[in-house]
PDB file of N, CA, C and O in Angstrom, chain B, residues numbered from 101:
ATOM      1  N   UNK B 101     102.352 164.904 137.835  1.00  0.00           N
ATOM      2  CA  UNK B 101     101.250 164.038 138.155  1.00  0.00           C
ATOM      3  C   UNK B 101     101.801 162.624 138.373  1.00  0.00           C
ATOM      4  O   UNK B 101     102.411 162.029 137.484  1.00  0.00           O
ATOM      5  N   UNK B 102     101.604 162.192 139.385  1.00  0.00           N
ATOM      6  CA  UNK B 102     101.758 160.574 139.863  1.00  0.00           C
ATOM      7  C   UNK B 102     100.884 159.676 139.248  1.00  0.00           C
ATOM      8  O   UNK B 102      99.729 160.066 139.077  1.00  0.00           O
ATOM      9  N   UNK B 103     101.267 158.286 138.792  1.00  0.00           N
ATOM     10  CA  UNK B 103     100.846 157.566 138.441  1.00  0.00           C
ATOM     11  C   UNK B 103     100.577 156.412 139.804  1.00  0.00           C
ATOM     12  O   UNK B 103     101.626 155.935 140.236  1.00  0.00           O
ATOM     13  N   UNK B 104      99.215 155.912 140.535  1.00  0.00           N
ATOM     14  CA  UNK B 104      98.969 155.134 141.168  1.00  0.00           C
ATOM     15  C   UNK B 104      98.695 153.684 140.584  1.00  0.00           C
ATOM     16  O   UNK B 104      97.605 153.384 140.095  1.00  0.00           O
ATOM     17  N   UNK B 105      99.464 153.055 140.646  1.00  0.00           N
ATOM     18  CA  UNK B 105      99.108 151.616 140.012  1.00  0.00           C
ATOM     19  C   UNK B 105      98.086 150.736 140.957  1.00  0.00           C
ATOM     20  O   UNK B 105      97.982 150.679 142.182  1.00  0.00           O
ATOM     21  N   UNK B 106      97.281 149.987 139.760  1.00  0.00           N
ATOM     22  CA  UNK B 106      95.977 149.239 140.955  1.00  0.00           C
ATOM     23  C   UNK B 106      96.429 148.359 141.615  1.00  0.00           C
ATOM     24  O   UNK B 106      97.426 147.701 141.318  1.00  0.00           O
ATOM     25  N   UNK B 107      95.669 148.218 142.720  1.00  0.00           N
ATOM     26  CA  UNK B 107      96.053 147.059 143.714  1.00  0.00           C
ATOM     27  C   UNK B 107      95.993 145.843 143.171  1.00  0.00           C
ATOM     28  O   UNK B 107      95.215 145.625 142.242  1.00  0.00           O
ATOM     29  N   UNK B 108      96.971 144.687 143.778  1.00  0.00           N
ATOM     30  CA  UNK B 108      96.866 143.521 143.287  1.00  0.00           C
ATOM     31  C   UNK B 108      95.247 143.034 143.451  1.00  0.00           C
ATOM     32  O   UNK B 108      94.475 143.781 144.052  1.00  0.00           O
ATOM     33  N   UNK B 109      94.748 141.680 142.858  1.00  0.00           N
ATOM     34  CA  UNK B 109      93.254 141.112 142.860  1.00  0.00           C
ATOM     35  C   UNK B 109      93.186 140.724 144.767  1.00  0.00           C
ATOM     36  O   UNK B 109      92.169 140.823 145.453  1.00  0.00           O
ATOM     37  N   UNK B 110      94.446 140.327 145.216  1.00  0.00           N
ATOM     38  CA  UNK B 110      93.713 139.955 146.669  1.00  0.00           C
ATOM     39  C   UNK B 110      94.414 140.732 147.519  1.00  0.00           C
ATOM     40  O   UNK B 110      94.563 140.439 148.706  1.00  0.00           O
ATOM     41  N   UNK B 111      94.992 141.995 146.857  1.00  0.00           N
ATOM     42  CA  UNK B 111      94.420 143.328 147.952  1.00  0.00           C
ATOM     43  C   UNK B 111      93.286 143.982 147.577  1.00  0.00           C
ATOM     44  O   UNK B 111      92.911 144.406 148.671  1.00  0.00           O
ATOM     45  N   UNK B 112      92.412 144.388 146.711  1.00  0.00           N
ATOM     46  CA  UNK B 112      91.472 144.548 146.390  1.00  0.00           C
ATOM     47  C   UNK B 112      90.218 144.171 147.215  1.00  0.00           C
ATOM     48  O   UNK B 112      89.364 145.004 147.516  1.00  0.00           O
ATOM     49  N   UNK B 113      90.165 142.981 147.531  1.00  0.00           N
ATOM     50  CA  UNK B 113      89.404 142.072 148.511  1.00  0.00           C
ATOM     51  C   UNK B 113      89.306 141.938 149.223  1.00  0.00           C
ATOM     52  O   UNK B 113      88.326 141.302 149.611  1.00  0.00           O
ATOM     53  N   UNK B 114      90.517 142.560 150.308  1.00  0.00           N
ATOM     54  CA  UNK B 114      90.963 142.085 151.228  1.00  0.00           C
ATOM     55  C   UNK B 114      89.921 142.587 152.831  1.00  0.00           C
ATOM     56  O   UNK B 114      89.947 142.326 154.034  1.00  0.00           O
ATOM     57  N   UNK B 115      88.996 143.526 151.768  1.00  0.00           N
ATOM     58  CA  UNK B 115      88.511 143.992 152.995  1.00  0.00           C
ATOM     59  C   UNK B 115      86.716 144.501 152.598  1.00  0.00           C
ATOM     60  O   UNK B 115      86.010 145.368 153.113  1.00  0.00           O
ATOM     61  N   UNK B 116      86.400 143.371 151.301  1.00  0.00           N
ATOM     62  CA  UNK B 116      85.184 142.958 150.388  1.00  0.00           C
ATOM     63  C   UNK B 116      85.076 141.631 150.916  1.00  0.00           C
ATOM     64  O   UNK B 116      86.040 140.887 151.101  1.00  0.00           O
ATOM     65  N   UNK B 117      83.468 141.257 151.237  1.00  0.00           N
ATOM     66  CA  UNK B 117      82.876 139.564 151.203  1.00  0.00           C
ATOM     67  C   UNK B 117      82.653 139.347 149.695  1.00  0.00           C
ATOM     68  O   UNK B 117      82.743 140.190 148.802  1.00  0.00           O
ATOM     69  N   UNK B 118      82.448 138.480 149.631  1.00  0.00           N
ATOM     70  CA  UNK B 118      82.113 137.482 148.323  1.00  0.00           C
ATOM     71  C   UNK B 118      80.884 138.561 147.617  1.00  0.00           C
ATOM     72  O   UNK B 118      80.797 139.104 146.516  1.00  0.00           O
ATOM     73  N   UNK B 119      80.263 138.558 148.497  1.00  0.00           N
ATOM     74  CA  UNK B 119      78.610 139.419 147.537  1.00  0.00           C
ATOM     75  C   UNK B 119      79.272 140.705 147.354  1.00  0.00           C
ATOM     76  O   UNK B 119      79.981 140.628 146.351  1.00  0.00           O
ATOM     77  N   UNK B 120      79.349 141.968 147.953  1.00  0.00           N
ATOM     78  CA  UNK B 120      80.373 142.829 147.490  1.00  0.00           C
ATOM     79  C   UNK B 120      81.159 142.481 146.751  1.00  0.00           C
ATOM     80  O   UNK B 120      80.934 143.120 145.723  1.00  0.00           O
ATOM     81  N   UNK B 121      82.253 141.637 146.550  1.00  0.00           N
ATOM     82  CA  UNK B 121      83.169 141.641 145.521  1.00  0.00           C
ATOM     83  C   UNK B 121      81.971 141.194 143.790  1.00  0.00           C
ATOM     84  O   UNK B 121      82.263 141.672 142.694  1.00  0.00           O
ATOM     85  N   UNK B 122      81.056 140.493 143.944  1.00  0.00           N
ATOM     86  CA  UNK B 122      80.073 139.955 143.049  1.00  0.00           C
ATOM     87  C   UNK B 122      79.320 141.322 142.573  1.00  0.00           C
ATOM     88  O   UNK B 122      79.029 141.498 141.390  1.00  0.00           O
ATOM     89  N   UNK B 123      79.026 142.285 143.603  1.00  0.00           N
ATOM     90  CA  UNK B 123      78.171 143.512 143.166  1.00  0.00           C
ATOM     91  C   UNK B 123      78.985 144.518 142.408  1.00  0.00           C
ATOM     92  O   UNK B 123      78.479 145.304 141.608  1.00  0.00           O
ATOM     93  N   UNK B 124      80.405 144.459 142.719  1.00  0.00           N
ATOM     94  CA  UNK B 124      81.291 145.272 142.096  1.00  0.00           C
ATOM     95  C   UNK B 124      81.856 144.459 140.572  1.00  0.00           C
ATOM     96  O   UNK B 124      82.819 144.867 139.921  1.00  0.00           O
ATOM     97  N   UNK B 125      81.133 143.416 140.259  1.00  0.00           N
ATOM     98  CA  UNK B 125      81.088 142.845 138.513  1.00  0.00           C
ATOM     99  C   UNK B 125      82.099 142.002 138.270  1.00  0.00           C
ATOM    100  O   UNK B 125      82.448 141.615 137.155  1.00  0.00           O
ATOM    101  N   UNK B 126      82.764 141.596 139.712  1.00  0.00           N
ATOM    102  CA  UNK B 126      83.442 140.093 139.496  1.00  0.00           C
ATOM    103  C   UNK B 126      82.423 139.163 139.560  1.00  0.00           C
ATOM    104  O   UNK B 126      81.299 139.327 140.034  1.00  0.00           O
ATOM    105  N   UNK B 127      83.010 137.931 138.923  1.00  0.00           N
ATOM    106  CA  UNK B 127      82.219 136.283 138.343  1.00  0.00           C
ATOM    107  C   UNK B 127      83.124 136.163 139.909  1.00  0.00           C
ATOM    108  O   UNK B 127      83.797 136.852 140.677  1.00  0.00           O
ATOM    109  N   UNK B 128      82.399 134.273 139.667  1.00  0.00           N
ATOM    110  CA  UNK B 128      82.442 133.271 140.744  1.00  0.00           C
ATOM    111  C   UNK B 128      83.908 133.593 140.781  1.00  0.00           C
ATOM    112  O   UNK B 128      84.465 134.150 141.727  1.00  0.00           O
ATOM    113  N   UNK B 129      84.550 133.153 139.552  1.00  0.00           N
ATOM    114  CA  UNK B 129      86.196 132.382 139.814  1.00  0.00           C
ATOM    115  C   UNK B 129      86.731 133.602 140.212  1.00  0.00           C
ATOM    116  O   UNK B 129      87.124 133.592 141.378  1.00  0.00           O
ATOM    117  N   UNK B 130      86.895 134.828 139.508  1.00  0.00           N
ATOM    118  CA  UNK B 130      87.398 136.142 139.899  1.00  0.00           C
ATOM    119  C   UNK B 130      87.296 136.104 141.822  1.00  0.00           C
ATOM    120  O   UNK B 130      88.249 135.944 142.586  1.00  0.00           O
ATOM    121  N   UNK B 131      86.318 136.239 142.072  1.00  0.00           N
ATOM    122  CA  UNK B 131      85.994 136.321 143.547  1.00  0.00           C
ATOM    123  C   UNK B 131      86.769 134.819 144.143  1.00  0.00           C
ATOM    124  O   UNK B 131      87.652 134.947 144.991  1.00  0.00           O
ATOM    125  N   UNK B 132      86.499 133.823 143.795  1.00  0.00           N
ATOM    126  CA  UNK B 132      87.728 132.922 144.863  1.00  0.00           C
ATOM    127  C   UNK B 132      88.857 132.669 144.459  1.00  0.00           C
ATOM    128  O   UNK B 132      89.398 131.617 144.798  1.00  0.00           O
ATOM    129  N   UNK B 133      89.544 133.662 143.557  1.00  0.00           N
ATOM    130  CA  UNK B 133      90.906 133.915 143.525  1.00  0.00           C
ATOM    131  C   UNK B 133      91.151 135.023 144.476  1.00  0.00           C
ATOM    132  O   UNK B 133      92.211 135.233 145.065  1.00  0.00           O
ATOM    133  N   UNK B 134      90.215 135.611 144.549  1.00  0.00           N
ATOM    134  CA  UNK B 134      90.773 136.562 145.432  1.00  0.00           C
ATOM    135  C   UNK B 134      90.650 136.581 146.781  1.00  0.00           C
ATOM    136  O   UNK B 134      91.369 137.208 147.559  1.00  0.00           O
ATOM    137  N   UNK B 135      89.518 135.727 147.109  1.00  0.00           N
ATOM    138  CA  UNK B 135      89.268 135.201 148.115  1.00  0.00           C
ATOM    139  C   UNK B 135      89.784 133.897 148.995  1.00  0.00           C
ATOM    140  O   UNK B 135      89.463 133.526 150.124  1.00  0.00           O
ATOM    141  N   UNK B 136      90.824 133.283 147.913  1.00  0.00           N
ATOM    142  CA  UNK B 136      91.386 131.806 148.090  1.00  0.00           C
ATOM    143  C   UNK B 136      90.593 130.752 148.563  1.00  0.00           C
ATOM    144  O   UNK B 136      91.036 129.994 149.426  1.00  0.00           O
ATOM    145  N   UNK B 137      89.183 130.585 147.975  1.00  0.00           N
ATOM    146  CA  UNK B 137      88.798 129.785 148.391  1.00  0.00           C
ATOM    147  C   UNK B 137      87.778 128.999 146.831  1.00  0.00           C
ATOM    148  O   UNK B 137      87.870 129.359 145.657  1.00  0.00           O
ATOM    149  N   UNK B 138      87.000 128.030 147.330  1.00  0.00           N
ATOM    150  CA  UNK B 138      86.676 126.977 146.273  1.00  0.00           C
ATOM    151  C   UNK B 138      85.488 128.116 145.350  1.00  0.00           C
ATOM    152  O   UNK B 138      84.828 128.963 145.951  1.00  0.00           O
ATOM    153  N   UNK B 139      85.413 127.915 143.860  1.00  0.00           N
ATOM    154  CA  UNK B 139      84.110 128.498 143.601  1.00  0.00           C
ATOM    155  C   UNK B 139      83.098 128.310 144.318  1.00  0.00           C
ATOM    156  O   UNK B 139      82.720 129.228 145.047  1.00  0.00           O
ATOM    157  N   UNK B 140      82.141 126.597 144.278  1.00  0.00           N
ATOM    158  CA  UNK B 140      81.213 126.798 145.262  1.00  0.00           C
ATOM    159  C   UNK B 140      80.723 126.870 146.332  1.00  0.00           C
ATOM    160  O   UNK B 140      79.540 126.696 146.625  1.00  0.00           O
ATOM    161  N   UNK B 141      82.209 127.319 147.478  1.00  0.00           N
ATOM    162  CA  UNK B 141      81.888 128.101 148.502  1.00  0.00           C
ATOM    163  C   UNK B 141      81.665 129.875 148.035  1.00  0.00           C
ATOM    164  O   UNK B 141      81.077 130.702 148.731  1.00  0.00           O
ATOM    165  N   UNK B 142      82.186 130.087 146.943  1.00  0.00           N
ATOM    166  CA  UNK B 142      82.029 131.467 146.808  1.00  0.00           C
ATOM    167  C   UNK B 142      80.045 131.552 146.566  1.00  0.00           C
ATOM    168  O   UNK B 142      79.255 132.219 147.234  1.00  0.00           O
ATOM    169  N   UNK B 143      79.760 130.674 145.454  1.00  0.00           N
ATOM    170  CA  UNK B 143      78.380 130.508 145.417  1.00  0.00           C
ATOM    171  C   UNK B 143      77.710 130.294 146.528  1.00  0.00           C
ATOM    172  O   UNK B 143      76.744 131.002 146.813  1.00  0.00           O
ATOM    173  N   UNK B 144      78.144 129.241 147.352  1.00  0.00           N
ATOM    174  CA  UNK B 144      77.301 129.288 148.786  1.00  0.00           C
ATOM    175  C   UNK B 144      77.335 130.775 149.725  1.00  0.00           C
ATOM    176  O   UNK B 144      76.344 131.176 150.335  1.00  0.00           O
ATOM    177  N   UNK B 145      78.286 131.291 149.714  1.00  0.00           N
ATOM    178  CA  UNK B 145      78.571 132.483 150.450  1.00  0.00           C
ATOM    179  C   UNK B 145      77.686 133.854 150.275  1.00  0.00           C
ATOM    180  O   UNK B 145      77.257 134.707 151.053  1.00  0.00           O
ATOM    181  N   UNK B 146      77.624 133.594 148.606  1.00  0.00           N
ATOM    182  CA  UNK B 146      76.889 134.909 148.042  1.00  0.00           C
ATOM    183  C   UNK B 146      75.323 134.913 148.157  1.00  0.00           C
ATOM    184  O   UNK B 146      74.669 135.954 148.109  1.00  0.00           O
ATOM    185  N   UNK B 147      74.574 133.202 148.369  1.00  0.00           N
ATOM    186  CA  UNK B 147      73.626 133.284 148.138  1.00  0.00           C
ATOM    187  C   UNK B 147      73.078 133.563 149.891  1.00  0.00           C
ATOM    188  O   UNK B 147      72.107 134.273 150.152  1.00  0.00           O
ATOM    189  N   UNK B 148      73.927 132.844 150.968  1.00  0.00           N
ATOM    190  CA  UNK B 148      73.808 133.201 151.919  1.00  0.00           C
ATOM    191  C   UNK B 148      73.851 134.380 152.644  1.00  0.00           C
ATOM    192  O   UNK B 148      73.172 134.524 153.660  1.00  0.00           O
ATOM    193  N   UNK B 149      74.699 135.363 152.148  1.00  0.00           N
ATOM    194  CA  UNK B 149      74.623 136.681 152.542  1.00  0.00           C
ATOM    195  C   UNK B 149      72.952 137.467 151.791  1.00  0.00           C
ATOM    196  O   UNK B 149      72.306 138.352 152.351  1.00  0.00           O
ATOM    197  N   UNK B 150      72.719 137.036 150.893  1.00  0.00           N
ATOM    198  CA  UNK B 150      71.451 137.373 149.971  1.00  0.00           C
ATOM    199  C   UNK B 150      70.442 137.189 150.729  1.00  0.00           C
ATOM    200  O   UNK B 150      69.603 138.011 151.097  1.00  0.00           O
ATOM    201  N   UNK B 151      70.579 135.514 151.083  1.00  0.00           N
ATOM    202  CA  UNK B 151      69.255 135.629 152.437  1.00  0.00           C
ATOM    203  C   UNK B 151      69.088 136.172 153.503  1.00  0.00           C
ATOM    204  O   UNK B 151      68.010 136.476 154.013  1.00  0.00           O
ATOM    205  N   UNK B 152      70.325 136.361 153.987  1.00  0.00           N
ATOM    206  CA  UNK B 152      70.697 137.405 154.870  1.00  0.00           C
ATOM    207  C   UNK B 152      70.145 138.711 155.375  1.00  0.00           C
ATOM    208  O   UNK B 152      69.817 139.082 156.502  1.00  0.00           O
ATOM    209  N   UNK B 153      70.146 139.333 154.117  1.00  0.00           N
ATOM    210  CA  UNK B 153      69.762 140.733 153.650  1.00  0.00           C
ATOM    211  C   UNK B 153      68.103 140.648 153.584  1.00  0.00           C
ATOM    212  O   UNK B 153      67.410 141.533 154.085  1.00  0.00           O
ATOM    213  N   UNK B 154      67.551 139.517 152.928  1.00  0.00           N
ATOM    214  CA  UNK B 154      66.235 139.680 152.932  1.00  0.00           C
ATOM    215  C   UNK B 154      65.617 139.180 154.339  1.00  0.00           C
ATOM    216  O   UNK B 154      64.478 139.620 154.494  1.00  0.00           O
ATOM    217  N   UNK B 155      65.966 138.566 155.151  1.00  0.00           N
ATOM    218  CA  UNK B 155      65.906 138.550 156.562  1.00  0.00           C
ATOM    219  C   UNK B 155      65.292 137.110 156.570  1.00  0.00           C
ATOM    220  O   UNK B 155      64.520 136.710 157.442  1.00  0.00           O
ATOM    221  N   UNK B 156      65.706 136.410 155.546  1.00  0.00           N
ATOM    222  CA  UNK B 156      65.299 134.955 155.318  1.00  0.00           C
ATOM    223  C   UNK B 156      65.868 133.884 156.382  1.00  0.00           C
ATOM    224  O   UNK B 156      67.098 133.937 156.387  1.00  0.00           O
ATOM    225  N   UNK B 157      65.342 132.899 157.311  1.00  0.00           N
ATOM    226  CA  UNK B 157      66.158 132.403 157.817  1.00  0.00           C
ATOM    227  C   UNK B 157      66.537 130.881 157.140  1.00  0.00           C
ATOM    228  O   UNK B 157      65.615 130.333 156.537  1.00  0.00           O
ATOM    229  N   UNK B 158      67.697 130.253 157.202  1.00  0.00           N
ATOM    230  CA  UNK B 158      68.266 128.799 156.286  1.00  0.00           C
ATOM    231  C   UNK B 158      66.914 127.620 157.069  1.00  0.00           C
ATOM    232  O   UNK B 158      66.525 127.544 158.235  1.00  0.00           O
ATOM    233  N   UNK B 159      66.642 127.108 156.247  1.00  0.00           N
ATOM    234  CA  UNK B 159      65.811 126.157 156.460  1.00  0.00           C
ATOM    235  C   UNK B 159      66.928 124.875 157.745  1.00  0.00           C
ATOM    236  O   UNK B 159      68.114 124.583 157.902  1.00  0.00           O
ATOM    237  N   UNK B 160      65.656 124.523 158.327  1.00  0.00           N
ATOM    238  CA  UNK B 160      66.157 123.998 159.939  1.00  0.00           C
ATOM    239  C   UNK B 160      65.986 122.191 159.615  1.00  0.00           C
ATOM    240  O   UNK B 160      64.998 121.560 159.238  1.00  0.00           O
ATOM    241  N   UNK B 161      67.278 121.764 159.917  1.00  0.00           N
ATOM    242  CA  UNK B 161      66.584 120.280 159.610  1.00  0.00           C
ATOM    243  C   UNK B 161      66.508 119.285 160.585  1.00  0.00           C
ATOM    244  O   UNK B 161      66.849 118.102 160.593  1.00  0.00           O
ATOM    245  N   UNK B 162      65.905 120.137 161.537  1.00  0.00           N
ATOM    246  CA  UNK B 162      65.330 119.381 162.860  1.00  0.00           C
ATOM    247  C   UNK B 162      63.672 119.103 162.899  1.00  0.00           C
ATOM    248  O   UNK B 162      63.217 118.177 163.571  1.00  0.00           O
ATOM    249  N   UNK B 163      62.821 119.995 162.113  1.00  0.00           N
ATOM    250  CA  UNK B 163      61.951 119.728 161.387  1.00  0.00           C
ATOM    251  C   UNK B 163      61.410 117.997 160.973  1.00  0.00           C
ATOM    252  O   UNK B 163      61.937 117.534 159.962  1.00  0.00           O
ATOM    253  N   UNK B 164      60.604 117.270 161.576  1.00  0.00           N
ATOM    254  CA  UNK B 164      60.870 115.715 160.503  1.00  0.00           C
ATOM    255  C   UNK B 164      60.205 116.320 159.108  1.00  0.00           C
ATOM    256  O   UNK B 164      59.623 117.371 158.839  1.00  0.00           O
ATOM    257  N   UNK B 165      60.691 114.781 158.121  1.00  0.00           N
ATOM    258  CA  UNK B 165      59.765 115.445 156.864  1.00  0.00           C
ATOM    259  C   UNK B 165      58.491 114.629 156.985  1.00  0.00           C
ATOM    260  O   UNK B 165      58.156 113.657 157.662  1.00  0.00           O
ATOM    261  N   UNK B 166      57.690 115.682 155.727  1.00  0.00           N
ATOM    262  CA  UNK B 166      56.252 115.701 155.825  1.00  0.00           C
ATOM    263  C   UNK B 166      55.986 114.674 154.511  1.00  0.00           C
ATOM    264  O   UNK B 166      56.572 114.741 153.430  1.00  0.00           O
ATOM    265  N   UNK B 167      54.920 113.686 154.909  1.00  0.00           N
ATOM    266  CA  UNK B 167      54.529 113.093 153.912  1.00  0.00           C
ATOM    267  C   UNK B 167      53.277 113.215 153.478  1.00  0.00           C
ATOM    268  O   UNK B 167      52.293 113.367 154.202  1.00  0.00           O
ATOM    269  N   UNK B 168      53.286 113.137 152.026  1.00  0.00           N
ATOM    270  CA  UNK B 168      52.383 113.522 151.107  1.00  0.00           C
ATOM    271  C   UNK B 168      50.902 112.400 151.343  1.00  0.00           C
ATOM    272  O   UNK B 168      51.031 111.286 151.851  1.00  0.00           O
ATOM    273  N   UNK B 169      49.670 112.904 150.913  1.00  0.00           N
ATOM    274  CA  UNK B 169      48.569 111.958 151.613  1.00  0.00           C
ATOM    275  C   UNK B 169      48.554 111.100 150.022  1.00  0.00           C
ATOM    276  O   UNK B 169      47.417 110.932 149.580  1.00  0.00           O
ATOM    277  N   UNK B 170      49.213 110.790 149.523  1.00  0.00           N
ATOM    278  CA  UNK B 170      49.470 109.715 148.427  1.00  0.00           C
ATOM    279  C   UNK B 170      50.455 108.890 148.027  1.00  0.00           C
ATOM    280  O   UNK B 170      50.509 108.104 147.080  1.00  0.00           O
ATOM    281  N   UNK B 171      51.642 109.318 149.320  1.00  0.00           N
ATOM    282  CA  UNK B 171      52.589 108.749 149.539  1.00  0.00           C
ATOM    283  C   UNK B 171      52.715 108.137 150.556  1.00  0.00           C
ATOM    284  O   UNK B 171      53.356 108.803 151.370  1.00  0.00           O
ATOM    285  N   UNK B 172      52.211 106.512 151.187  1.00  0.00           N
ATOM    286  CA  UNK B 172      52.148 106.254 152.584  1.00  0.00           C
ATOM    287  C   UNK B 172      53.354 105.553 152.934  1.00  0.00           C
ATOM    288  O   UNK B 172      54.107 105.168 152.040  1.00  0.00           O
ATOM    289  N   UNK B 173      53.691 105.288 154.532  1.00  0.00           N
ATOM    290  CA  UNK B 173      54.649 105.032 154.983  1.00  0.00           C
ATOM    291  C   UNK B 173      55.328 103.454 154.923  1.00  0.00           C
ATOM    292  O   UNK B 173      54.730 102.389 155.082  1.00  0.00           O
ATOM    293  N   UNK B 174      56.221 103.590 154.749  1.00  0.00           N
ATOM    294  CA  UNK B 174      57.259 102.180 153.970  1.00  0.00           C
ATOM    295  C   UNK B 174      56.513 101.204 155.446  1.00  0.00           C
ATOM    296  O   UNK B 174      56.612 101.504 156.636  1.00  0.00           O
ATOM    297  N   UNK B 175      55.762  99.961 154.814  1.00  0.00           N
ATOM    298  CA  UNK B 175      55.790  99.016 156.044  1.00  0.00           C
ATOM    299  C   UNK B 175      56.711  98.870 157.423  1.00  0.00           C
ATOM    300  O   UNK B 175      57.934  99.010 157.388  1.00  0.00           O
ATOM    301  N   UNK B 176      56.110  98.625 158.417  1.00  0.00           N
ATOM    302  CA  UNK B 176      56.834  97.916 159.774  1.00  0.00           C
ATOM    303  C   UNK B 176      57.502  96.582 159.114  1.00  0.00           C
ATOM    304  O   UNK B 176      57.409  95.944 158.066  1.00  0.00           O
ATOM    305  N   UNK B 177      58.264  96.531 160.395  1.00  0.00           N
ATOM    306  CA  UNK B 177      58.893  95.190 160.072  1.00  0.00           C
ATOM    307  C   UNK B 177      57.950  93.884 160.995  1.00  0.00           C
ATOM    308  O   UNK B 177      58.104  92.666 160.904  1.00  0.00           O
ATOM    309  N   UNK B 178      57.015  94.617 161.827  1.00  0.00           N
ATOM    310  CA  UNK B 178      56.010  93.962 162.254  1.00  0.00           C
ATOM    311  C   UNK B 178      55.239  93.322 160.721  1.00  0.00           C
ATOM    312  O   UNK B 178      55.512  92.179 160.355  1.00  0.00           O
ATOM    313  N   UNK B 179      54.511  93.989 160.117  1.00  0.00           N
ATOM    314  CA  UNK B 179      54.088  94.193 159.102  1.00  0.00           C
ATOM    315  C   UNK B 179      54.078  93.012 158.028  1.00  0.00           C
ATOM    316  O   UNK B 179      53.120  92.578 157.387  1.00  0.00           O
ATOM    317  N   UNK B 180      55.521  92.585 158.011  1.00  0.00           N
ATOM    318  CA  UNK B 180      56.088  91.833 157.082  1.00  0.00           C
ATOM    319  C   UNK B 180      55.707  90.324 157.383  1.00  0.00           C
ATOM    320  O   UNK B 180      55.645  89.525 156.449  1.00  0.00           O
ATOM    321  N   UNK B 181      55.500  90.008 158.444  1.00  0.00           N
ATOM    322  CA  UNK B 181      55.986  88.486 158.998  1.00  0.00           C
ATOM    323  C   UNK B 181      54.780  87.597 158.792  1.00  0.00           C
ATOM    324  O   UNK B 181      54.829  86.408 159.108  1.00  0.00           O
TER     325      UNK B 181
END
């Protein structure tokens, strides 16, 4: 009987994303060692593939923002004089 020794951590990976490597019960740091990259790109990565899956799309920030009817708008510079 042969003994197969396990693959190193970033052959293991090598062919796992961040959320896969996370579903298979590696943490953040585990996954961007193996991934060579920063923890919270590993966090950004995992949560993005998540929305992914739920067919969520990333919020657009071409959108202007919306103001609240109790929050009114900072004076003109007309305004001032």
């Amino acid at each position: 009987m042969s003994f197969q020794p396990k693959a190193a951590p970033a052959q293991q990976g090598a062919h796992m994303n961040a959320l896969e490597l996370f579903r298979s019960g590696r943490d953040y740091i585990e996954i961007a060692a193996i991934l060579g990259t920063s923890v919270p790109s590993v966090e950004t990565e995992i949560h993005r593939l998540r929305s992914a899956e739920k067919g969520a799309t990333p919020p657009t920030r071409s959108m202007p923002a919306r103001r609240s009817a109790g929050c009114p708008a900072a004076p003109s510079s007309r305004a001032r004089r």
